[in-house]
Coordinates of N, CA and C in Angstrom, one line a residue:
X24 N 0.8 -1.2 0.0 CA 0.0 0.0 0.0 C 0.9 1.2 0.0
X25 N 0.7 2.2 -0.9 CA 1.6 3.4 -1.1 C 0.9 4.7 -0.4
X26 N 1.9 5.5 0.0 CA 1.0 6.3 0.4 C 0.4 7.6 0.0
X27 N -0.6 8.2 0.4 CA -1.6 8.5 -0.1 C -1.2 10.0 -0.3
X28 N -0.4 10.9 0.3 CA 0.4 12.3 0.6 C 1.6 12.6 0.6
X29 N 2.5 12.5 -0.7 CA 3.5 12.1 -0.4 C 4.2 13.9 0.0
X30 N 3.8 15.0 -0.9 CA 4.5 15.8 -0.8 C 3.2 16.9 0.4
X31 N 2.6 16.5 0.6 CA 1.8 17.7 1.4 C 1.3 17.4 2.8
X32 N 1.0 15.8 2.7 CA 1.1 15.2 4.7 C -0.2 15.4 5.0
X33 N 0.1 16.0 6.5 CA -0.9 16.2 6.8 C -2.3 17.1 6.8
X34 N -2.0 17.6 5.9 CA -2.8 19.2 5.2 C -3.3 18.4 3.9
X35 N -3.1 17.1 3.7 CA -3.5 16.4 2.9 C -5.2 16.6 2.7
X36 N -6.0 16.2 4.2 CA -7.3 16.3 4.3 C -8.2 17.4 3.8
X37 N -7.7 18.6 3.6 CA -8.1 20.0 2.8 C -8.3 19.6 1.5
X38 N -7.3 18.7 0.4 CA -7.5 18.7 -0.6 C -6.9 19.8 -1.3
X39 N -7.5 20.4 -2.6 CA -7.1 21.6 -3.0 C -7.6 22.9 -2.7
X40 N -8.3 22.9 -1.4 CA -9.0 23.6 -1.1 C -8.0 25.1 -0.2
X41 N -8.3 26.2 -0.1 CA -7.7 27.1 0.8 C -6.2 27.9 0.3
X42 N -5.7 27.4 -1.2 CA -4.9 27.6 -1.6 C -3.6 27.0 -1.0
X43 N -2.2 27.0 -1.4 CA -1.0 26.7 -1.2 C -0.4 27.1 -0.1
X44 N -0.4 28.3 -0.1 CA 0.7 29.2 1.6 C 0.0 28.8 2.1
X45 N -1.8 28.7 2.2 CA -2.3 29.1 3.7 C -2.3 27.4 4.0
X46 N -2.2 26.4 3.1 CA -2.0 25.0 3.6 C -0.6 24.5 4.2
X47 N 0.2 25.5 3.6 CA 1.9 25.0 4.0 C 2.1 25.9 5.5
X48 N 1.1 26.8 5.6 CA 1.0 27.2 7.2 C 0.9 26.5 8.4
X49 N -0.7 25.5 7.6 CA -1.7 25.1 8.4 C -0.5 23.8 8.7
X50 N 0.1 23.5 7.7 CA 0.8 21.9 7.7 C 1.9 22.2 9.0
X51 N 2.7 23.3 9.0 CA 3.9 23.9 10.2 C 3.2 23.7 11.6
X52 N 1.8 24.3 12.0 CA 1.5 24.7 13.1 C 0.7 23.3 13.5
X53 N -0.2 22.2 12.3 CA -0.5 21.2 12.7 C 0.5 19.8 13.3
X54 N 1.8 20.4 12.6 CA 2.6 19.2 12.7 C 3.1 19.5 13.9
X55 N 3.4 21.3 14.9 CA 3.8 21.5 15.8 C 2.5 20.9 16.8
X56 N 1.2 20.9 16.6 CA 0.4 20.8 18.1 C 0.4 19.0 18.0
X57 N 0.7 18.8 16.8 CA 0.2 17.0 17.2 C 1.6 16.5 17.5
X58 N 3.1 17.0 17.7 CA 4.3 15.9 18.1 C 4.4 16.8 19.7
X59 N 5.4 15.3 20.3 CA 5.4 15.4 21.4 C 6.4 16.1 21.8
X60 N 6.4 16.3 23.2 CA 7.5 17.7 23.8 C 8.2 17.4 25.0
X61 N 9.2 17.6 25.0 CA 10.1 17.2 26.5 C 9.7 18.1 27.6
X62 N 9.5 17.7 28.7 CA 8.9 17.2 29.6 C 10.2 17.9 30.9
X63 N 10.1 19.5 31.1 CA 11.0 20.1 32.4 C 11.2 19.1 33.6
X64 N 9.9 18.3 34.0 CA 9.6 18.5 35.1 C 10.1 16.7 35.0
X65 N 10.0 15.9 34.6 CA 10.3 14.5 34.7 C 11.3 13.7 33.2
X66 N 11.2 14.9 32.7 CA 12.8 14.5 31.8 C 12.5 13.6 30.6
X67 N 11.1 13.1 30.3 CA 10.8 12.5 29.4 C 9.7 13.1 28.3
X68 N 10.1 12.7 26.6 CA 9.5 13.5 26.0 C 8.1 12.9 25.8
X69 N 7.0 13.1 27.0 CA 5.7 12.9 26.8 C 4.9 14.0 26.8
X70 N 4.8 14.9 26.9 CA 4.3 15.8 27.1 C 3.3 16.0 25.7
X71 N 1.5 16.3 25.6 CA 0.9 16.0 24.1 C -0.3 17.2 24.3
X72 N -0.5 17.6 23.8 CA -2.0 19.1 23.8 C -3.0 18.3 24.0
X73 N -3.6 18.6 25.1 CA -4.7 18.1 25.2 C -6.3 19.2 25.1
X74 N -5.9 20.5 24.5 CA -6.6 21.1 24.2 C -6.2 22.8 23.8
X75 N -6.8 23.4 24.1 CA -6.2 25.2 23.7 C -5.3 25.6 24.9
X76 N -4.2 25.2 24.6 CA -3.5 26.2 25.9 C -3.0 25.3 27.2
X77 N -3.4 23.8 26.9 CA -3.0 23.1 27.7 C -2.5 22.0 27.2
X78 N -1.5 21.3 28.4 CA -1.1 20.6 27.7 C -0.5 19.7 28.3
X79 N -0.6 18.2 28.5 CA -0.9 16.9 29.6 C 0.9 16.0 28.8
X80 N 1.8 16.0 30.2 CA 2.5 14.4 30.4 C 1.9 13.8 30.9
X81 N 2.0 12.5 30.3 CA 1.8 11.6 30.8 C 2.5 10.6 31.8
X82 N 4.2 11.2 31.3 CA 5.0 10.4 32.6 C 5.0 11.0 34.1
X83 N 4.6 12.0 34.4 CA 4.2 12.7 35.4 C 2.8 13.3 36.0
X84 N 1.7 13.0 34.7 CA 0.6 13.7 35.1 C 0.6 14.8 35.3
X85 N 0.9 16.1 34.8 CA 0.9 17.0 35.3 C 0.2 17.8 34.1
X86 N -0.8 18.7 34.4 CA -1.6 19.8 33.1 C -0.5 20.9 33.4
X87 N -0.1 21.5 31.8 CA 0.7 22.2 32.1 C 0.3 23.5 31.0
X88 N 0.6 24.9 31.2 CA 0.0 25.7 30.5 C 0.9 26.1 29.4
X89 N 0.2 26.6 28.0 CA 1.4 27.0 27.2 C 1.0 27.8 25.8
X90 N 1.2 27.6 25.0 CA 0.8 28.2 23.7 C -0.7 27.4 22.8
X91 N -1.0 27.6 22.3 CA -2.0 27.3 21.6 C -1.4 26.1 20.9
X92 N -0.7 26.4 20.0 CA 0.0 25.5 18.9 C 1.4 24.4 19.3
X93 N 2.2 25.4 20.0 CA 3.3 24.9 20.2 C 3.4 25.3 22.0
X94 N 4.2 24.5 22.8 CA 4.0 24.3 24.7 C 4.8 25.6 24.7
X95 N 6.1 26.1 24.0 CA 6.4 27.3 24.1 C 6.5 28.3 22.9
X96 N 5.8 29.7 23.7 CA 5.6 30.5 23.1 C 7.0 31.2 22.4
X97 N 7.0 32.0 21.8 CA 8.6 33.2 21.6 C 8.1 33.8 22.7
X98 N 6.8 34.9 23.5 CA 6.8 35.6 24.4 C 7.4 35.0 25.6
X99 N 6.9 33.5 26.0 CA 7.3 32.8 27.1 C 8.8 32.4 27.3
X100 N 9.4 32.4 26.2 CA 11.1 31.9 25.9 C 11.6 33.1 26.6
X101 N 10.8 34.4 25.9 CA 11.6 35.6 25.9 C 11.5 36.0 27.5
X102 N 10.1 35.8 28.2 CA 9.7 36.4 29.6 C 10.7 35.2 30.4
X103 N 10.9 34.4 29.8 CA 12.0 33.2 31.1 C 13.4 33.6 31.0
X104 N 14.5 33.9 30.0 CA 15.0 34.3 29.8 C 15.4 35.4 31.0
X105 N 14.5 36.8 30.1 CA 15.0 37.9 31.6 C 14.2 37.7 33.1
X106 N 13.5 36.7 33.3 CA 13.5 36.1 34.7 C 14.6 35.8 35.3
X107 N 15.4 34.8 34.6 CA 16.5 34.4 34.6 C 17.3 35.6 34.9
X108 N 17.5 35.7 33.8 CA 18.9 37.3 33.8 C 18.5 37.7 35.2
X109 N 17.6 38.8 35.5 CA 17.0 39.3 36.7 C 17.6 39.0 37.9
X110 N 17.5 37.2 38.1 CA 17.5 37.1 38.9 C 19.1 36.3 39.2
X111 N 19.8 36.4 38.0 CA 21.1 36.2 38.5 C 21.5 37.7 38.7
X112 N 21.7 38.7 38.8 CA 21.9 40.2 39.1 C 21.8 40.4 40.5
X113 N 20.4 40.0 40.9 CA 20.4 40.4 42.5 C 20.9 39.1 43.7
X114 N 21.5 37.7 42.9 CA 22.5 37.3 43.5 C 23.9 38.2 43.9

């Protein structure tokens, strides 16, 4: 059995519908919310969306909050970051 998408995947189910860019969008941000994510808190990459904004390991159980599409945002990289900085300073 050969498969059925070879060059467009998962954006395959649109068909030719919605035009080109806005499918090679949809394909970036679907392929970001459906793979899995490593996991701060227990070191293993389970972590999967289990809805808008949230987002469930399973090797630890834990609901954890984050971006819509992808667990980290660019704002949230960026706001940890100067957390960080910050708070090596007033050591």
């Amino acid at each position: 059995m050969s498969k059925r998408t070879e060059k467009v995947g998962i954006v395959g189910k649109y068909g030719t519908r919605y035009g080109s860019s806005i499918r090679k969008q949809m394909k970036k941000i679907e392929i970001s919310q459906h793979s899995k994510y490593f996991c701060s808190f227990c070191g293993k990459k389970t972590i999967k969306r289990k809805s808008v904004g949230i987002w469930f390991c399973k090797g630890c159980k834990r609901d954890i909050a984050g971006g819509a599409w992808c667990l980290n945002t660019q704002a949230a990289i960026t706001a940890r970051g100067t957390v960080r900085r910050l708070r090596e300073l007033t050591k």
